[in-house]
């Protein structure tokens, strides 16, 4: 991903499925680490902010240099949104 919270492969990887299939064919397993932080300005950030799915104190630049929002993981609806 290019920024936190944009869950799509960067244009640097034009064929992610093909890449993973190639890796699997040589018995190499890939793990993608997904962090529960979301970059301001992304569509996902805007939608989650509107739904109050962030822990408010993480949206200030004093805590995060970019003002990333952190998932309010104790909210069942926020968790469902995140995993979907």
N, CA, C and O atoms as a DFTB+ gen file, in Angstrom:
336 C
 N C O
     1  1       0.841      -1.176       0.000
     2  2       0.000       0.000       0.000
     3  2       0.886       1.240       0.000
     4  3       2.024       1.203       0.468
     5  1       0.371       2.295      -0.511
     6  2       1.133       3.542      -0.561
     7  2       1.021       4.339       0.735
     8  3       1.949       5.056       1.109
     9  1      -0.112       4.214       1.418
    10  2      -0.344       4.932       2.674
    11  2      -1.127       4.030       3.620
    12  3      -1.825       3.115       3.183
    13  1      -1.006       4.294       4.918
    14  2      -1.784       3.521       5.894
    15  2      -3.267       3.590       5.562
    16  3      -3.808       4.662       5.293
    17  1      -3.898       2.458       5.586
    18  2      -5.348       2.398       5.446
    19  2      -5.860       2.350       4.024
    20  3      -7.073       2.355       3.810
    21  1      -4.980       2.304       3.054
    22  2      -5.423       2.154       1.673
    23  2      -5.093       0.718       1.293
    24  3      -3.974       0.411       0.881
    25  1      -6.077      -0.148       1.438
    26  2      -5.844      -1.578       1.292
    27  2      -5.961      -2.031      -0.157
    28  3      -6.890      -2.744      -0.538
    29  1      -5.011      -1.604      -0.933
    30  2      -4.889      -2.089      -2.303
    31  2      -3.407      -2.087      -2.620
    32  3      -2.634      -1.317      -2.049
    33  1      -3.027      -2.949      -3.527
    34  2      -1.626      -3.005      -3.900
    35  2      -1.229      -1.749      -4.662
    36  3      -2.001      -1.227      -5.466
    37  1      -0.046      -1.284      -4.406
    38  2       0.533      -0.153      -5.108
    39  2       0.670      -0.492      -6.588
    40  3       0.733      -1.664      -6.960
    41  1       0.714       0.529      -7.418
    42  2       0.927       0.322      -8.855
    43  2       2.292      -0.309      -9.139
    44  3       2.546      -0.765     -10.253
    45  1       3.162      -0.334      -8.139
    46  2       4.468      -0.991      -8.297
    47  2       4.299      -2.498      -8.487
    48  3       5.223      -3.174      -8.940
    49  1       3.126      -3.023      -8.145
    50  2       2.828      -4.452      -8.266
    51  2       1.609      -4.616      -9.166
    52  3       0.489      -4.736      -8.670
    53  1       1.811      -4.623     -10.484
    54  2       0.667      -4.629     -11.410
    55  2      -0.122      -5.940     -11.413
    56  3      -1.281      -5.953     -11.829
    57  1       0.484      -7.044     -10.957
    58  2      -0.192      -8.337     -10.957
    59  2       0.042      -9.053      -9.627
    60  3       0.786     -10.033      -9.581
    61  1      -0.585      -8.575      -8.535
    62  2      -0.334      -9.183      -7.225
    63  2      -0.681     -10.673      -7.172
    64  3       0.054     -11.458      -6.573
    65  1      -1.792     -11.065      -7.794
    66  2      -2.158     -12.484      -7.762
    67  2      -1.111     -13.315      -8.483
    68  3      -0.713     -14.367      -7.983
    69  1      -0.659     -12.866      -9.642
    70  2       0.374     -13.586     -10.382
    71  2       1.656     -13.701      -9.568
    72  3       2.301     -14.749      -9.551
    73  1       2.021     -12.607      -8.890
    74  2       3.220     -12.614      -8.052
    75  2       3.081     -13.652      -6.934
    76  3       4.005     -14.423      -6.675
    77  1       1.920     -13.665      -6.278
    78  2       1.708     -14.622      -5.190
    79  2       1.662     -16.058      -5.714
    80  3       2.180     -16.973      -5.074
    81  1       1.041     -16.253      -6.879
    82  2       1.016     -17.601      -7.467
    83  2       2.434     -18.080      -7.767
    84  3       2.761     -19.238      -7.509
    85  1       3.281     -17.200      -8.311
    86  2       4.676     -17.556      -8.589
    87  2       5.407     -17.937      -7.298
    88  3       6.131     -18.932      -7.255
    89  1       5.211     -17.143      -6.261
    90  2       5.857     -17.432      -4.981
    91  2       5.383     -18.768      -4.408
    92  3       6.188     -19.564      -3.926
    93  1       4.076     -19.004      -4.465
    94  2       3.537     -20.266      -3.951
    95  2       4.071     -21.457      -4.733
    96  3       4.271     -22.533      -4.168
    97  1       4.304     -21.270      -6.036
    98  2       4.790     -22.386      -6.857
    99  2       6.187     -22.851      -6.435
   100  3       6.575     -23.984      -6.719
   101  1       6.935     -21.983      -5.763
   102  2       8.259     -22.377      -5.262
   103  2       8.229     -22.560      -3.736
   104  3       9.250     -22.476      -3.054
   105  1       7.014     -22.815      -3.233
   106  2       6.792     -23.111      -1.809
   107  2       7.206     -21.957      -0.896
   108  3       7.703     -22.165       0.211
   109  1       6.995     -20.765      -1.376
   110  2       7.265     -19.564      -0.592
   111  2       5.920     -19.001      -0.177
   112  3       5.038     -18.817      -1.015
   113  1       5.756     -18.727       1.097
   114  2       4.479     -18.212       1.591
   115  2       4.629     -16.740       1.943
   116  3       5.621     -16.320       2.538
   117  1       3.657     -15.997       1.574
   118  2       3.668     -14.548       1.738
   119  2       2.710     -14.149       2.853
   120  3       1.605     -14.684       2.953
   121  1       3.129     -13.229       3.671
   122  2       2.258     -12.679       4.702
   123  2       2.193     -11.171       4.496
   124  3       3.221     -10.511       4.343
   125  1       1.012     -10.650       4.495
   126  2       0.825      -9.212       4.366
   127  2       0.429      -8.681       5.733
   128  3      -0.545      -9.141       6.330
   129  1       1.174      -7.730       6.216
   130  2       0.895      -7.119       7.513
   131  2      -0.035      -5.925       7.302
   132  3       0.289      -4.990       6.571
   133  1      -1.178      -5.974       7.946
   134  2      -2.166      -4.903       7.811
   135  2      -2.271      -4.195       9.154
   136  3      -2.589      -4.814      10.169
   137  1      -2.005      -2.916       9.152
   138  2      -2.025      -2.121      10.384
   139  2      -3.354      -1.384      10.503
   140  3      -3.927      -0.987       9.488
   141  1      -3.853      -1.194      11.718
   142  2      -5.160      -0.546      11.905
   143  2      -5.072       0.983      11.959
   144  3      -5.754       1.622      12.760
   145  1      -4.231       1.561      11.105
   146  2      -4.085       3.016      11.028
   147  2      -4.493       3.477       9.642
   148  3      -4.272       2.778       8.653
   149  1      -5.084       4.649       9.579
   150  2      -5.645       5.124       8.319
   151  2      -5.172       6.544       8.040
   152  3      -5.220       7.411       8.912
   153  1      -4.718       6.766       6.826
   154  2      -4.123       8.024       6.398
   155  2      -5.194       9.067       6.085
   156  3      -6.122       8.785       5.327
   157  1      -5.080      10.269       6.656
   158  2      -6.041      11.327       6.349
   159  2      -6.059      11.634       4.854
   160  3      -5.018      11.667       4.199
   161  1      -7.238      11.851       4.340
   162  2      -7.390      12.184       2.930
   163  2      -7.815      11.008       2.077
   164  3      -8.296      11.203       0.961
   165  1      -7.650       9.787       2.577
   166  2      -8.086       8.628       1.802
   167  2      -9.604       8.468       1.947
   168  3     -10.198       8.938       2.917
   169  1     -10.214       7.804       0.976
   170  2     -11.661       7.567       1.035
   171  2     -12.038       6.742       2.267
   172  3     -13.064       6.993       2.900
   173  1     -11.198       5.754       2.602
   174  2     -11.472       4.906       3.765
   175  2     -11.423       5.743       5.048
   176  3     -12.287       5.609       5.914
   177  1     -10.400       6.614       5.166
   178  2     -10.283       7.468       6.345
   179  2     -11.537       8.342       6.495
   180  3     -12.115       8.429       7.578
   181  1     -11.944       8.977       5.410
   182  2     -13.113       9.870       5.447
   183  2     -14.360       9.112       5.878
   184  3     -15.128       9.596       6.709
   185  1     -14.563       7.924       5.315
   186  2     -15.738       7.120       5.653
   187  2     -15.698       6.662       7.105
   188  3     -16.701       6.747       7.813
   189  1     -14.539       6.174       7.549
   190  2     -14.434       5.698       8.937
   191  2     -14.543       6.846       9.941
   192  3     -15.105       6.675      11.023
   193  1     -14.012       8.001       9.589
   194  2     -14.122       9.166      10.469
   195  2     -15.583       9.580      10.622
   196  3     -16.033       9.896      11.724
   197  1     -16.313       9.577       9.523
   198  2     -17.738       9.934       9.542
   199  2     -18.537       8.962      10.418
   200  3     -19.510       9.352      11.062
   201  1     -18.115       7.701      10.432
   202  2     -18.813       6.670      11.217
   203  2     -18.285       6.570      12.649
   204  3     -18.711       5.699      13.407
   205  1     -17.372       7.449      13.017
   206  2     -16.736       7.485      14.349
   207  2     -16.064       6.152      14.708
   208  3     -16.214       5.655      15.824
   209  1     -15.327       5.586      13.754
   210  2     -14.631       4.326      13.961
   211  2     -13.189       4.526      14.416
   212  3     -12.429       3.558      14.462
   213  1     -12.787       5.762      14.756
   214  2     -11.433       6.033      15.227
   215  2     -11.414       6.365      16.710
   216  3     -12.396       6.853      17.268
   217  1     -10.275       6.089      17.336
   218  2     -10.022       6.560      18.689
   219  2      -9.624       8.020      18.531
   220  3      -8.602       8.315      17.912
   221  1     -10.410       8.933      19.075
   222  2     -10.234      10.361      18.811
   223  2      -8.824      10.881      19.057
   224  3      -8.315      11.661      18.253
   225  1      -8.191      10.477      20.131
   226  2      -6.890      11.060      20.463
   227  2      -5.802      10.701      19.457
   228  3      -4.747      11.336      19.439
   229  1      -6.042       9.692      18.618
   230  2      -5.028       9.326      17.634
   231  2      -5.123      10.174      16.372
   232  3      -4.275      10.057      15.487
   233  1      -6.139      11.023      16.276
   234  2      -6.284      11.848      15.088
   235  2      -5.531      13.167      15.194
   236  3      -5.604      13.988      14.279
   237  1      -4.821      13.384      16.272
   238  2      -4.065      14.637      16.418
   239  2      -2.604      14.404      16.069
   240  3      -2.061      13.331      16.331
   241  1      -1.975      15.398      15.483
   242  2      -0.602      15.234      15.017
   243  2       0.404      15.056      16.144
   244  3       1.520      14.601      15.892
   245  1       0.051      15.398      17.376
   246  2       0.972      15.203      18.499
   247  2       1.213      13.715      18.749
   248  3       2.285      13.330      19.216
   249  1       0.235      12.890      18.447
   250  2       0.357      11.454      18.651
   251  2       0.908      10.777      17.393
   252  3       1.712       9.850      17.482
   253  1       0.480      11.237      16.249
   254  2       0.910      10.675      14.974
   255  2       1.354      11.820      14.078
   256  3       0.607      12.777      13.876
   257  1       2.544      11.730      13.548
   258  2       3.070      12.839      12.744
   259  2       2.220      13.130      11.515
   260  3       2.257      14.244      10.992
   261  1       1.461      12.158      11.049
   262  2       0.611      12.381       9.882
   263  2      -0.853      12.551      10.249
   264  3      -1.683      12.803       9.376
   265  1      -1.182      12.416      11.528
   266  2      -2.579      12.527      11.943
   267  2      -3.389      11.292      11.603
   268  3      -4.611      11.371      11.478
   269  1      -2.728      10.147      11.450
   270  2      -3.447       8.911      11.132
   271  2      -4.505       8.613      12.183
   272  3      -4.318       8.905      13.364
   273  1      -5.610       8.035      11.749
   274  2      -6.633       7.574      12.670
   275  2      -6.389       6.125      13.021
   276  3      -6.007       5.335      12.158
   277  1      -6.603       5.764      14.267
   278  2      -6.460       4.368      14.696
   279  2      -7.843       3.766      14.923
   280  3      -8.735       4.403      15.483
   281  1      -7.994       2.546      14.481
   282  2      -9.262       1.835      14.571
   283  2      -9.733       1.721      16.018
   284  3      -8.957       1.374      16.909
   285  1     -11.004       2.016      16.240
   286  2     -11.637       1.807      17.544
   287  2     -12.067       0.338      17.592
   288  3     -13.223       0.011      17.320
   289  1     -11.126      -0.538      17.940
   290  2     -11.356      -1.976      17.797
   291  2     -12.345      -2.560      18.801
   292  3     -12.750      -3.713      18.653
   293  1     -12.743      -1.804      19.809
   294  2     -13.746      -2.305      20.753
   295  2     -15.162      -2.084      20.238
   296  3     -16.125      -2.540      20.853
   297  1     -15.290      -1.391      19.123
   298  2     -16.587      -1.167      18.495
   299  2     -16.825      -2.305      17.490
   300  3     -16.082      -2.424      16.516
   301  1     -17.844      -3.136      17.711
   302  2     -18.081      -4.276      16.825
   303  2     -18.303      -3.868      15.362
   304  3     -17.866      -4.573      14.452
   305  1     -18.970      -2.748      15.133
   306  2     -19.203      -2.292      13.761
   307  2     -17.900      -1.848      13.103
   308  3     -17.699      -2.074      11.910
   309  1     -17.017      -1.220      13.870
   310  2     -15.714      -0.804      13.341
   311  2     -14.881      -2.032      12.973
   312  3     -14.220      -2.052      11.935
   313  1     -14.918      -3.045      13.821
   314  2     -14.186      -4.283      13.517
   315  2     -14.713      -4.932      12.250
   316  3     -13.932      -5.363      11.402
   317  1     -16.012      -5.004      12.114
   318  2     -16.631      -5.614      10.930
   319  2     -16.219      -4.841       9.681
   320  3     -15.864      -5.442       8.667
   321  1     -16.264      -3.524       9.750
   322  2     -15.872      -2.679       8.619
   323  2     -14.421      -2.959       8.228
   324  3     -14.107      -3.127       7.050
   325  1     -13.547      -3.005       9.227
   326  2     -12.120      -3.218       9.011
   327  2     -11.843      -4.567       8.339
   328  3     -11.088      -4.633       7.369
   329  1     -12.448      -5.633       8.850
   330  2     -12.167      -6.962       8.309
   331  2     -12.802      -7.196       6.962
   332  3     -12.327      -8.026       6.187
   333  1     -13.871      -6.476       6.669
   334  2     -14.474      -6.609       5.331
   335  2     -13.646      -5.866       4.310
   336  3     -13.987      -5.858       3.127
